[in-house]
Coordinates of C-alpha atoms in Angstrom, one line a residue:
Chain A
X1 CA -38.1 8.7 4.5
X2 CA -36.7 8.0 7.9
X3 CA -35.5 11.4 9.0
X4 CA -37.1 14.6 7.8
X5 CA -34.5 17.3 7.7
X6 CA -35.8 20.7 8.6
X7 CA -35.6 23.6 6.1
X8 CA -33.3 25.8 8.3
X9 CA -30.7 23.0 8.3
X10 CA -30.9 22.7 4.5
X11 CA -30.4 26.4 4.1
X12 CA -27.4 26.3 6.4
X13 CA -25.9 23.5 4.4
X14 CA -26.5 25.3 1.2
X15 CA -24.7 28.3 2.5
X16 CA -21.7 26.2 3.6
X17 CA -21.6 24.5 0.2
X18 CA -21.6 27.9 -1.5
X19 CA -18.6 29.0 0.6
X20 CA -16.9 25.7 -0.1
X21 CA -17.4 26.2 -3.8
X22 CA -16.0 29.8 -3.6
X23 CA -13.0 28.4 -1.9
X24 CA -12.5 25.6 -4.4
X25 CA -12.6 28.0 -7.3
X26 CA -10.3 30.5 -5.7
X27 CA -7.9 27.8 -4.6
X28 CA -7.6 26.2 -8.0
X29 CA -7.5 29.7 -9.6
X30 CA -4.6 30.8 -7.4
X31 CA -2.8 27.5 -7.9
X32 CA -3.3 27.8 -11.6
X33 CA -3.8 24.1 -11.7
X34 CA -6.1 21.4 -10.3
X35 CA -9.4 19.8 -10.8
X36 CA -12.4 22.2 -10.3
X37 CA -15.0 20.3 -12.2
X38 CA -15.1 17.2 -10.1
X39 CA -14.5 19.2 -6.9
X40 CA -17.6 21.2 -7.5
X41 CA -19.7 18.1 -8.4
X42 CA -18.7 16.4 -5.2
X43 CA -19.2 19.4 -2.9
X44 CA -22.7 18.9 -1.7
X45 CA -22.1 15.3 -0.7
X46 CA -18.9 16.1 1.3
X47 CA -20.7 19.1 3.0
X48 CA -23.7 16.9 3.9
X49 CA -21.4 14.3 5.4
X50 CA -19.2 16.5 7.5
X51 CA -21.9 19.0 8.6
X52 CA -24.9 16.8 9.1
X53 CA -24.3 13.1 8.7
X54 CA -21.0 12.1 10.3
X55 CA -20.1 11.6 13.9
X56 CA -17.0 13.7 13.7
X57 CA -15.5 16.1 16.2
X58 CA -13.3 18.6 14.3
X59 CA -11.5 19.4 17.6
X60 CA -10.6 15.7 17.9
X61 CA -10.2 14.5 14.3
X62 CA -8.3 11.3 15.3
X63 CA -10.9 10.1 17.8
X64 CA -10.9 6.3 17.6
X65 CA -14.6 5.8 17.1
X66 CA -15.1 8.7 14.6
X67 CA -16.9 8.2 11.4
X68 CA -14.3 8.4 8.6
X69 CA -14.5 9.9 5.2
X70 CA -12.2 8.8 2.4
X71 CA -12.0 10.8 -0.8
X72 CA -11.1 8.1 -3.2
X73 CA -11.4 10.5 -6.1
X74 CA -8.4 12.3 -4.7
X75 CA -8.3 14.9 -7.5
X76 CA -11.3 16.5 -5.8
X77 CA -8.9 17.5 -3.0
X78 CA -9.9 21.2 -3.1
X79 CA -13.4 20.2 -2.0
X80 CA -12.1 18.2 0.9
X81 CA -9.6 21.0 1.9
X82 CA -12.3 23.7 1.7
X83 CA -14.5 21.6 4.0
X84 CA -11.7 20.9 6.4
X85 CA -11.0 24.7 6.5
X86 CA -14.7 25.3 7.3
X87 CA -14.3 22.9 10.2
X88 CA -11.2 24.7 11.4
X89 CA -8.9 21.7 10.9
X90 CA -7.0 23.4 8.1
X91 CA -6.1 27.1 8.3
X92 CA -7.8 29.1 5.6
X93 CA -4.5 30.7 4.7
X94 CA -3.1 27.3 3.6
X95 CA -5.8 27.0 1.0
X96 CA -4.4 29.8 -1.0
X97 CA -1.0 28.0 -1.1
X98 CA -2.5 24.8 -2.6
X99 CA -0.1 23.0 -4.9
X100 CA 2.7 25.4 -4.1
X101 CA 6.1 24.5 -2.7
X102 CA 5.7 26.9 0.2
X103 CA 2.3 25.4 1.1
X104 CA 1.4 22.3 3.0
X105 CA -1.6 21.2 0.9
X106 CA -0.6 18.7 -1.8
X107 CA -2.3 18.4 -5.2
X108 CA -3.8 15.2 -4.0
X109 CA -4.6 14.3 -0.3
X110 CA -1.7 13.2 1.8
X111 CA -2.0 11.9 5.3
X112 CA 0.4 14.6 6.4
X113 CA -2.6 16.9 6.2
X114 CA -4.7 16.8 9.4
X115 CA -8.1 15.3 8.7
X116 CA -7.0 13.3 5.7
X117 CA -7.7 9.6 6.5
X118 CA -5.6 8.1 3.7
X119 CA -3.5 9.2 0.8
X120 CA -5.5 9.2 -2.4
X121 CA -5.1 10.3 -5.9
X122 CA -4.2 7.1 -7.6
X123 CA -7.7 6.0 -8.5
X124 CA -9.5 3.1 -6.9
X125 CA -7.0 2.8 -4.0
X126 CA -9.0 4.9 -1.5
X127 CA -12.0 2.6 -2.0
X128 CA -9.8 -0.4 -1.4
X129 CA -8.4 1.2 1.8
X130 CA -11.9 2.0 3.0
X131 CA -12.7 -1.7 2.9
X132 CA -9.7 -2.3 5.2
X133 CA -10.9 0.5 7.5
X134 CA -14.3 -0.9 7.7
X135 CA -12.8 -4.3 8.6
X136 CA -10.5 -2.8 11.2
X137 CA -13.2 -0.8 12.9
X138 CA -15.5 -3.8 13.0
X139 CA -12.7 -5.8 14.5
X140 CA -12.5 -3.1 17.2
X141 CA -16.2 -3.4 17.7
X142 CA -16.8 0.3 16.9
X143 CA -20.2 1.4 15.9
X144 CA -18.9 3.9 13.4
X145 CA -19.3 4.2 9.6
X146 CA -16.8 4.5 6.8
X147 CA -17.9 6.8 4.0
X148 CA -16.1 6.8 0.7
X149 CA -16.6 8.9 -2.4
X150 CA -15.6 7.6 -5.8
X151 CA -15.6 9.2 -9.2
X152 CA -17.5 7.6 -12.0
X153 CA -14.5 7.4 -14.2
X154 CA -12.7 5.9 -11.3
X155 CA -15.0 2.9 -11.5
X156 CA -13.1 1.8 -14.6
X157 CA -10.2 0.8 -12.3
X158 CA -10.0 -3.0 -11.7
X159 CA -9.2 -2.5 -8.0
X160 CA -12.6 -0.9 -7.5
X161 CA -14.3 -4.2 -8.4
X162 CA -11.8 -6.2 -6.3
X163 CA -12.7 -4.0 -3.4
X164 CA -16.5 -4.2 -4.1
X165 CA -16.3 -7.9 -4.1
X166 CA -14.4 -8.0 -0.8
X167 CA -16.8 -5.5 0.9
X168 CA -19.7 -7.7 0.2
X169 CA -17.8 -10.9 1.0
X170 CA -17.0 -9.5 4.4
X171 CA -20.5 -8.2 4.9
X172 CA -19.4 -4.7 5.6
X173 CA -22.6 -2.8 6.3
X174 CA -20.5 -0.2 8.1
X175 CA -19.3 0.9 4.7
X176 CA -21.3 3.5 2.8
X177 CA -19.9 4.5 -0.6
X178 CA -20.9 7.3 -3.1
X179 CA -20.3 7.5 -6.8
X180 CA -20.1 11.1 -8.0
X181 CA -21.9 10.3 -11.2
X182 CA -21.2 13.4 -13.2
X183 CA -20.8 11.4 -16.4
X184 CA -17.6 13.2 -17.5
X185 CA -14.0 12.1 -17.3
X186 CA -10.9 13.7 -18.8
X187 CA -11.2 12.4 -22.2
X188 CA -15.0 13.0 -22.5
X189 CA -18.3 11.3 -21.6
X190 CA -17.8 8.2 -19.5
X191 CA -20.0 6.2 -21.9
X192 CA -17.8 7.2 -24.9
X193 CA -14.5 6.6 -23.1
X194 CA -15.3 3.3 -21.4
X195 CA -18.9 2.8 -20.8
X196 CA -19.9 2.1 -17.2
X197 CA -23.3 0.9 -18.4
X198 CA -25.8 0.1 -15.6
X199 CA -23.7 0.9 -12.6
X200 CA -26.6 0.2 -10.3
X201 CA -27.0 -3.3 -11.7
X202 CA -23.2 -3.9 -11.5
X203 CA -22.9 -3.0 -7.8
X204 CA -26.0 -5.0 -7.0
X205 CA -24.5 -8.0 -8.8
X206 CA -21.5 -7.5 -6.5
X207 CA -23.7 -7.8 -3.5
X208 CA -24.3 -4.2 -2.6
X209 CA -27.5 -2.3 -1.7
X210 CA -27.7 0.4 -4.2
X211 CA -29.5 3.8 -4.1
X212 CA -29.8 6.4 -6.8
X213 CA -30.1 10.1 -5.8
X214 CA -29.7 13.6 -6.9
X215 CA -26.3 14.4 -5.5
X216 CA -27.1 18.1 -5.1
X217 CA -30.2 17.6 -3.1
X218 CA -29.3 17.7 0.6
X219 CA -32.5 16.2 1.7
X220 CA -32.1 13.2 -0.5
X221 CA -28.4 12.8 0.5
X222 CA -29.2 12.9 4.2
X223 CA -32.3 10.7 4.1
X224 CA -30.7 8.1 1.8
X225 CA -27.7 7.7 4.2
X226 CA -30.2 7.4 7.1
X227 CA -32.0 4.7 5.1
X228 CA -28.7 2.9 4.3
X229 CA -27.7 2.9 8.0
X230 CA -31.1 1.5 9.0
X231 CA -30.6 -1.6 6.8
X232 CA -28.3 -3.7 9.0
X233 CA -28.4 -6.6 6.6
X234 CA -24.7 -7.3 6.1
X235 CA -24.6 -5.6 2.8
X236 CA -22.3 -2.6 1.9
X237 CA -24.2 0.4 0.6
X238 CA -23.6 2.3 -2.6
X239 CA -25.3 5.6 -3.3
X240 CA -25.0 6.6 -6.9
X241 CA -25.3 10.3 -6.8
X242 CA -26.2 12.0 -10.1
X243 CA -24.3 15.3 -10.2
X244 CA -23.3 18.1 -12.5
X245 CA -19.6 18.5 -13.2
X246 CA -18.6 22.1 -12.4
X247 CA -21.8 22.6 -10.4
X248 CA -22.3 26.2 -9.2
X249 CA -20.3 28.0 -11.9
X250 CA -22.3 28.6 -15.0
X251 CA -19.6 28.2 -17.5
X252 CA -18.0 25.2 -15.8
X253 CA -21.2 23.2 -15.6
X254 CA -21.3 20.1 -17.8
X255 CA -18.0 21.3 -19.3
X256 CA -15.4 18.6 -19.5
X257 CA -12.7 21.2 -20.2
X258 CA -12.7 22.1 -16.5
X259 CA -12.0 18.5 -15.3
X260 CA -8.3 19.2 -14.8
X261 CA -7.9 22.8 -15.8
X262 CA -7.8 25.9 -13.7
X263 CA -9.8 29.0 -14.7
X264 CA -7.8 31.9 -16.1
X265 CA -7.9 35.3 -14.4
X266 CA -11.0 36.5 -16.2
X267 CA -12.8 33.2 -15.6
X268 CA -11.8 33.2 -12.0
X269 CA -13.2 36.7 -11.4
X270 CA -16.5 35.7 -13.1
X271 CA -16.8 32.5 -11.2
X272 CA -16.1 34.1 -7.8
X273 CA -18.8 36.7 -8.6
X274 CA -21.3 34.0 -9.2
X275 CA -20.3 32.3 -5.9
X276 CA -20.3 35.4 -3.8
X277 CA -22.7 35.6 -0.9
Chain B
X1 CA 29.5 -19.7 14.7
X2 CA 27.5 -20.7 11.6
X3 CA 28.0 -23.9 9.6
X4 CA 26.4 -25.8 6.9
X5 CA 24.2 -28.4 8.7
X6 CA 22.8 -30.4 5.8
X7 CA 19.4 -29.8 7.4
X8 CA 16.8 -28.1 5.2
X9 CA 13.8 -26.3 6.5
X10 CA 11.4 -23.8 5.0
X11 CA 11.7 -20.1 5.9
X12 CA 8.0 -19.8 5.2
X13 CA 7.4 -22.4 7.9
X14 CA 9.3 -20.2 10.2
X15 CA 7.1 -17.3 9.1
X16 CA 3.9 -19.2 9.7
X17 CA 4.9 -20.4 13.1
X18 CA 6.0 -16.9 14.2
X19 CA 2.8 -15.4 13.1
X20 CA 0.9 -17.6 15.6
X21 CA 3.3 -16.5 18.3
X22 CA 2.7 -12.8 17.4
X23 CA -1.0 -13.4 17.2
X24 CA -0.9 -14.6 20.8
X25 CA 1.3 -11.7 21.9
X26 CA -0.4 -8.9 20.2
X27 CA -4.2 -8.5 19.8
X28 CA -3.8 -6.1 16.9
X29 CA -1.8 -8.4 14.6
X30 CA -3.9 -9.1 11.5
X31 CA -2.9 -11.2 8.5
X32 CA -4.0 -11.1 4.9
X33 CA -3.4 -13.4 2.0
X34 CA -4.4 -13.6 -1.6
X35 CA -5.5 -17.2 -2.0
X36 CA -2.1 -18.7 -1.4
X37 CA -2.3 -19.1 2.4
X38 CA -1.4 -22.8 2.2
X39 CA 1.8 -21.9 0.3
X40 CA 2.8 -18.8 2.2
X41 CA 1.9 -20.6 5.4
X42 CA -0.4 -17.8 6.7
X43 CA -3.0 -20.6 6.9
X44 CA -1.5 -21.5 10.2
X45 CA -2.5 -18.1 11.6
X46 CA -5.9 -18.3 9.8
X47 CA -6.6 -21.5 11.6
X48 CA -5.6 -20.2 15.0
X49 CA -7.1 -16.7 14.6
X50 CA -9.9 -16.9 12.0
X51 CA -11.4 -13.5 13.0
X52 CA -8.1 -11.7 12.4
X53 CA -7.3 -13.3 9.0
X54 CA -8.6 -11.9 5.8
X55 CA -8.4 -13.7 2.5
X56 CA -8.5 -11.2 -0.4
X57 CA -9.0 -13.9 -3.0
X58 CA -6.9 -13.6 -6.1
X59 CA -6.7 -9.8 -5.9
X60 CA -3.3 -8.7 -4.6
X61 CA -4.0 -5.0 -5.3
X62 CA -7.0 -5.0 -3.1
X63 CA -5.2 -7.1 -0.5
X64 CA -2.6 -4.3 -0.1
X65 CA -5.4 -1.6 -0.1
X66 CA -7.2 -3.5 2.6
X67 CA -3.9 -3.9 4.5
X68 CA -3.4 -0.1 4.4
X69 CA -6.9 0.6 5.6
X70 CA -6.5 -1.9 8.5
X71 CA -3.2 -0.2 9.4
X72 CA -4.9 3.1 9.7
X73 CA -7.1 1.6 12.5
X74 CA -4.0 0.7 14.5
X75 CA -3.3 -2.8 13.4
X76 CA 0.0 -4.5 12.8
X77 CA -0.7 -5.9 9.3
X78 CA 1.0 -8.8 7.6
X79 CA 0.1 -9.3 3.9
X80 CA 1.4 -12.2 2.0
X81 CA 1.4 -13.7 -1.5
X82 CA 4.0 -14.9 -3.9
X83 CA 6.7 -12.3 -4.4
X84 CA 5.7 -11.8 -8.1
X85 CA 2.2 -10.7 -7.2
X86 CA 2.8 -9.2 -3.8
X87 CA 5.5 -6.9 -5.0
X88 CA 4.9 -6.8 -8.8
X89 CA 1.2 -6.8 -9.2
X90 CA 0.6 -4.6 -6.2
X91 CA 3.6 -2.3 -6.6
X92 CA 1.8 1.0 -7.0
X93 CA -0.6 0.3 -4.2
X94 CA 2.4 -0.5 -1.9
X95 CA 4.0 2.8 -3.0
X96 CA 1.0 5.1 -2.7
X97 CA -1.1 3.5 0.1
X98 CA 1.6 2.0 2.3
X99 CA 5.0 3.6 1.9
X100 CA 3.9 7.2 1.2
X101 CA 1.9 7.4 4.4
X102 CA 4.4 5.2 6.3
X103 CA 1.7 2.7 7.3
X104 CA 2.5 -0.3 9.5
X105 CA 2.1 -2.9 6.8
X106 CA 4.6 -5.8 6.4
X107 CA 4.5 -7.3 2.9
X108 CA 5.9 -10.7 3.4
X109 CA 6.4 -12.5 0.1
X110 CA 7.3 -16.1 -0.5
X111 CA 8.4 -17.9 -3.7
X112 CA 11.0 -15.3 -4.6
X113 CA 13.8 -15.9 -7.0
X114 CA 14.7 -18.4 -9.6
X115 CA 14.4 -21.4 -7.2
X116 CA 10.6 -21.2 -7.5
X117 CA 11.6 -23.8 -10.1
X118 CA 9.1 -25.7 -12.2
X119 CA 6.5 -22.9 -12.5
X120 CA 9.0 -21.1 -14.7
X121 CA 9.7 -17.5 -15.7
X122 CA 6.2 -16.1 -15.1
X123 CA 6.6 -16.9 -11.4
X124 CA 10.3 -16.4 -10.9
X125 CA 10.5 -13.0 -9.2
X126 CA 14.1 -11.8 -9.6
X127 CA 13.2 -8.1 -9.6
X128 CA 11.4 -7.6 -6.3
X129 CA 14.3 -6.3 -4.3
X130 CA 14.9 -3.7 -7.0
X131 CA 11.4 -2.5 -7.2
X132 CA 10.8 -2.4 -3.5
X133 CA 14.1 -0.8 -2.7
X134 CA 13.4 2.3 -4.8
X135 CA 10.3 3.2 -2.8
X136 CA 11.0 5.7 0.0
X137 CA 10.3 4.6 3.6
X138 CA 10.5 1.0 2.6
X139 CA 12.7 -1.5 4.4
X140 CA 13.7 -4.6 2.4
X141 CA 14.8 -7.8 4.1
X142 CA 15.8 -11.3 2.9
X143 CA 16.2 -13.7 5.9
X144 CA 18.9 -16.4 5.8
X145 CA 17.3 -19.6 7.2
X146 CA 14.4 -21.0 9.1
X147 CA 15.6 -19.7 12.5
X148 CA 16.7 -16.4 11.2
X149 CA 13.3 -15.9 9.6
X150 CA 11.7 -16.2 13.0
X151 CA 13.8 -13.3 14.4
X152 CA 13.2 -11.2 11.3
X153 CA 9.4 -11.6 11.7
X154 CA 9.6 -10.8 15.4
X155 CA 11.7 -7.8 14.8
X156 CA 9.6 -6.2 12.0
X157 CA 6.5 -6.7 14.2
X158 CA 8.1 -4.3 16.7
X159 CA 9.2 -1.9 14.0
X160 CA 6.6 0.7 13.1
X161 CA 6.5 1.2 9.3
X162 CA 6.4 -0.5 6.0
X163 CA 8.6 -3.5 5.4
X164 CA 9.1 -5.9 2.5
X165 CA 10.4 -9.4 3.2
X166 CA 11.2 -12.0 0.6
X167 CA 11.6 -15.7 1.1
X168 CA 12.1 -18.6 -1.3
X169 CA 9.7 -21.4 -1.9
X170 CA 12.1 -24.3 -1.3
X171 CA 13.4 -25.5 2.0
X172 CA 16.8 -24.0 2.5
X173 CA 19.8 -25.1 4.5
X174 CA 19.9 -24.2 8.1
X175 CA 23.2 -22.5 9.1
X176 CA 22.4 -21.3 12.6
X177 CA 22.5 -23.7 15.5
X178 CA 19.3 -22.3 17.1
X179 CA 17.1 -19.3 17.2
X180 CA 19.3 -17.5 19.8
X181 CA 22.3 -17.7 17.4
X182 CA 20.3 -16.3 14.4
X183 CA 20.4 -12.7 15.6
X184 CA 18.9 -10.0 13.4
X185 CA 18.9 -6.2 13.5
X186 CA 17.3 -4.1 10.8
X187 CA 20.1 -2.4 8.7
X188 CA 23.0 -4.4 10.2
X189 CA 25.0 -6.8 8.1
X190 CA 26.9 -9.6 9.9
X191 CA 30.3 -11.2 9.3
X192 CA 29.7 -14.9 9.4
X193 CA 33.2 -16.1 8.6
X194 CA 36.4 -14.2 8.7
X195 CA 38.7 -14.2 5.7
X196 CA 41.6 -12.2 4.4
X197 CA 41.5 -12.1 0.6
X198 CA 38.0 -11.1 -0.4
X199 CA 34.5 -10.5 0.9
X200 CA 31.5 -12.4 -0.3
X201 CA 28.3 -10.5 0.6
X202 CA 25.3 -12.7 0.3
X203 CA 21.6 -12.4 1.0
X204 CA 18.7 -14.8 1.6
X205 CA 19.0 -18.4 0.5
X206 CA 22.4 -17.6 -1.1
X207 CA 24.1 -17.2 2.2
X208 CA 24.6 -21.0 2.6
X209 CA 25.8 -21.1 -1.0
X210 CA 28.3 -18.5 -0.1
X211 CA 29.5 -20.5 2.8
X212 CA 29.8 -23.5 0.5
X213 CA 31.8 -21.5 -1.9
X214 CA 34.1 -20.3 0.9
X215 CA 35.1 -23.9 1.7
X216 CA 36.0 -24.6 -2.0
X217 CA 37.9 -21.3 -2.2
X218 CA 39.9 -22.2 0.9
X219 CA 40.9 -25.5 -0.7
X220 CA 42.2 -23.3 -3.5
X221 CA 44.1 -21.1 -1.2
X222 CA 41.7 -18.2 -1.2
X223 CA 40.4 -16.9 2.1
X224 CA 37.0 -15.4 1.9
X225 CA 35.2 -13.3 4.5
X226 CA 31.4 -14.0 4.4
X227 CA 28.9 -11.2 5.1
X228 CA 25.3 -11.9 5.6
X229 CA 23.4 -8.9 4.3
X230 CA 19.8 -9.6 5.4
X231 CA 18.7 -6.0 5.1
X232 CA 19.1 -4.8 1.6
X233 CA 17.6 -1.5 2.5
X234 CA 18.7 0.4 4.5
X235 CA 22.0 -1.2 3.5
X236 CA 24.8 -1.5 6.1
X237 CA 27.3 0.9 4.5
X238 CA 29.9 0.5 7.2
X239 CA 30.3 -3.2 6.7
X240 CA 30.8 -2.5 3.0
X241 CA 33.4 0.1 3.7
X242 CA 35.3 -2.3 6.0
X243 CA 35.1 -5.1 3.4
X244 CA 38.1 -6.5 1.6
X245 CA 39.1 -4.8 -1.6
X246 CA 37.5 -7.4 -3.7
X247 CA 33.8 -7.8 -3.0
X248 CA 31.5 -10.4 -4.5
X249 CA 27.8 -10.1 -4.1
X250 CA 25.6 -13.2 -4.3
X251 CA 21.8 -13.2 -4.6
X252 CA 18.9 -15.1 -6.2
X253 CA 17.8 -11.9 -7.9
X254 CA 18.8 -9.8 -10.9
X255 CA 22.3 -8.3 -10.7
X256 CA 20.5 -5.1 -11.6
X257 CA 19.0 -3.2 -8.7
X258 CA 19.3 -5.8 -6.0
X259 CA 22.0 -6.5 -3.5
X260 CA 24.7 -6.1 -6.1
X261 CA 23.2 -2.9 -7.3
X262 CA 22.9 -1.6 -3.7
X263 CA 26.6 -2.5 -2.9
X264 CA 27.7 -0.9 -6.2
X265 CA 25.9 2.3 -5.2
X266 CA 27.7 2.4 -1.9
X267 CA 31.1 1.8 -3.5
X268 CA 30.5 4.5 -6.1
X269 CA 29.0 7.1 -3.8
X270 CA 31.6 6.6 -1.1
X271 CA 34.4 6.5 -3.7
X272 CA 35.7 3.2 -2.3
X273 CA 38.6 1.7 -4.1
X274 CA 37.1 -1.8 -4.3
X275 CA 36.6 -4.3 -7.1
X276 CA 33.1 -5.7 -7.4
X277 CA 31.8 -8.9 -8.9
X278 CA 28.0 -9.3 -8.9
X279 CA 26.7 -12.8 -9.0
X280 CA 23.0 -13.2 -9.6
X281 CA 20.5 -13.5 -12.5
X282 CA 22.1 -11.8 -15.4
X283 CA 19.3 -9.7 -16.8
X284 CA 17.4 -12.7 -18.3
X285 CA 14.1 -14.4 -17.7
X286 CA 14.3 -17.8 -16.0
X287 CA 13.0 -21.1 -17.1
X288 CA 11.3 -24.2 -15.7
X289 CA 13.4 -26.8 -13.9
X290 CA 14.1 -28.2 -10.4
X291 CA 15.4 -25.6 -7.9
X292 CA 18.8 -27.3 -7.6
X293 CA 19.2 -27.6 -11.4
X294 CA 18.4 -24.0 -11.8
X295 CA 20.8 -22.9 -9.2
X296 CA 23.6 -24.7 -11.1
X297 CA 22.2 -23.5 -14.5
X298 CA 22.4 -19.9 -13.4
X299 CA 25.6 -20.2 -11.5
X300 CA 24.2 -19.7 -8.1
X301 CA 25.3 -22.8 -6.3
X302 CA 28.3 -22.8 -4.1
X303 CA 30.5 -24.6 -6.6
X304 CA 29.6 -22.3 -9.5
X305 CA 30.2 -19.2 -7.2
X306 CA 33.6 -20.5 -6.2
X307 CA 34.5 -21.3 -9.8
X308 CA 33.6 -17.8 -11.0
X309 CA 35.5 -16.2 -8.2
X310 CA 38.6 -18.3 -8.9
X311 CA 38.4 -17.3 -12.6
X312 CA 38.4 -13.6 -11.8
X313 CA 40.5 -13.5 -8.6

């Protein structure tokens, strides 16, 4: 591995991730609607990106040469909002008004929210837009990276494969994508609903460099991105991150029921206890 | 003044030529196409500025997604395909990725309307004005002729935000003497011919047909005012309010949801005491044929328009 991450840093990231998970569950619990399962599975990847990997100045979130993060699986918005609040871009108070008329934070990310790079929520579209961002940044001769996170169920959308084809056609090695491979979608197991099969082979066939990692292991996430960045071979990079839906809350883990359902009061209390520092 | 010149020239040619002009003027103009660059004429730009042209292949949804992404990096983005695919196939991406965040993407579609001709119903897009018009933040424009197209394209390049432009496949009749005469302002209709008895409001390639109809009407003792309504959204409400009490809308588009629909909405919501006749495609799918034959078949040529008006007037 290229870059050994020290233990203190990992511990720091773990702490942030725990706070982010706490916020996710509280946010969704207070909103009484939303998608906790896929927010929790994606948390460690998003935390690693913003707090270790990306060249991103929270005090100047629209700096031209910033690294960009696109949450293509827009229903994991609570994870993004929680991270943006940790960075001080979103006020924490706003989190508790998620999905409410009096609040600013929409159920799915909107560009009206500072720090959100593109509107997502309709699946596959963020991935497609990230290809355009990578093209635009390259045209401007920036040396930045575009990071994009897809859900695994999202990979059933046709536009994902249109975009995958375009990214490799245009040799976008400034594009680094993740699939949050938690293997569950609303209707059940991805392989029962519409099998994704060998996702690695599929993306490789589309001309991508593909890596497979444990999406909850910070060291692996960070080192794999480093490796992906070091391969300046004109191929876009795909990191298939094996994750656990509902990660961090015992009764939400591997539970498809919490894809798009908020915890009730009792569940919320229990979940917050588990996630308390 | 405008007049029928008998000279026919493609609006899409005007589009292609103007893109080159814009490419020279602005470094941040980029153009996308979906494997139809020869037809939409974006190929002209591709040849001149290959590094700023992106072919999406036969993938209109991703073309619009890429367009949105490029716009977030500060580009003025033109994305083109046939209107069926640019507006229809990519509708939801236009709504969610372009219009919702008000990104600077111009979807410029060619091959709109029944006059696509021989390709038949699958390619005859007579619903694009309707489906683009309902999207918030979207501006919808149908230029009048070759010269007018050039000014439309220049104007929308200066305008910051999403725009949909529709143009026909065929060469259409030039009615303006030159580019200077073919003025255009977003949201402003234009009276082309004065008249006393009724107002014909036409859009796009139907404007010359409306002028042709006006000549026939005059021979029959009916004096028609002609309004060019190049912007269908935002529609020029004032010019509708000032129109004669009998309004005829003419468009190569469904009578539902297009220009006729938009004018009907203004009449209803303003409580205007005006009679309205909508001439367009009457809620049917088209069929193969030559453009001229189809115009007659569907009653969209000047003669048919005049005949229909005389019947009702």
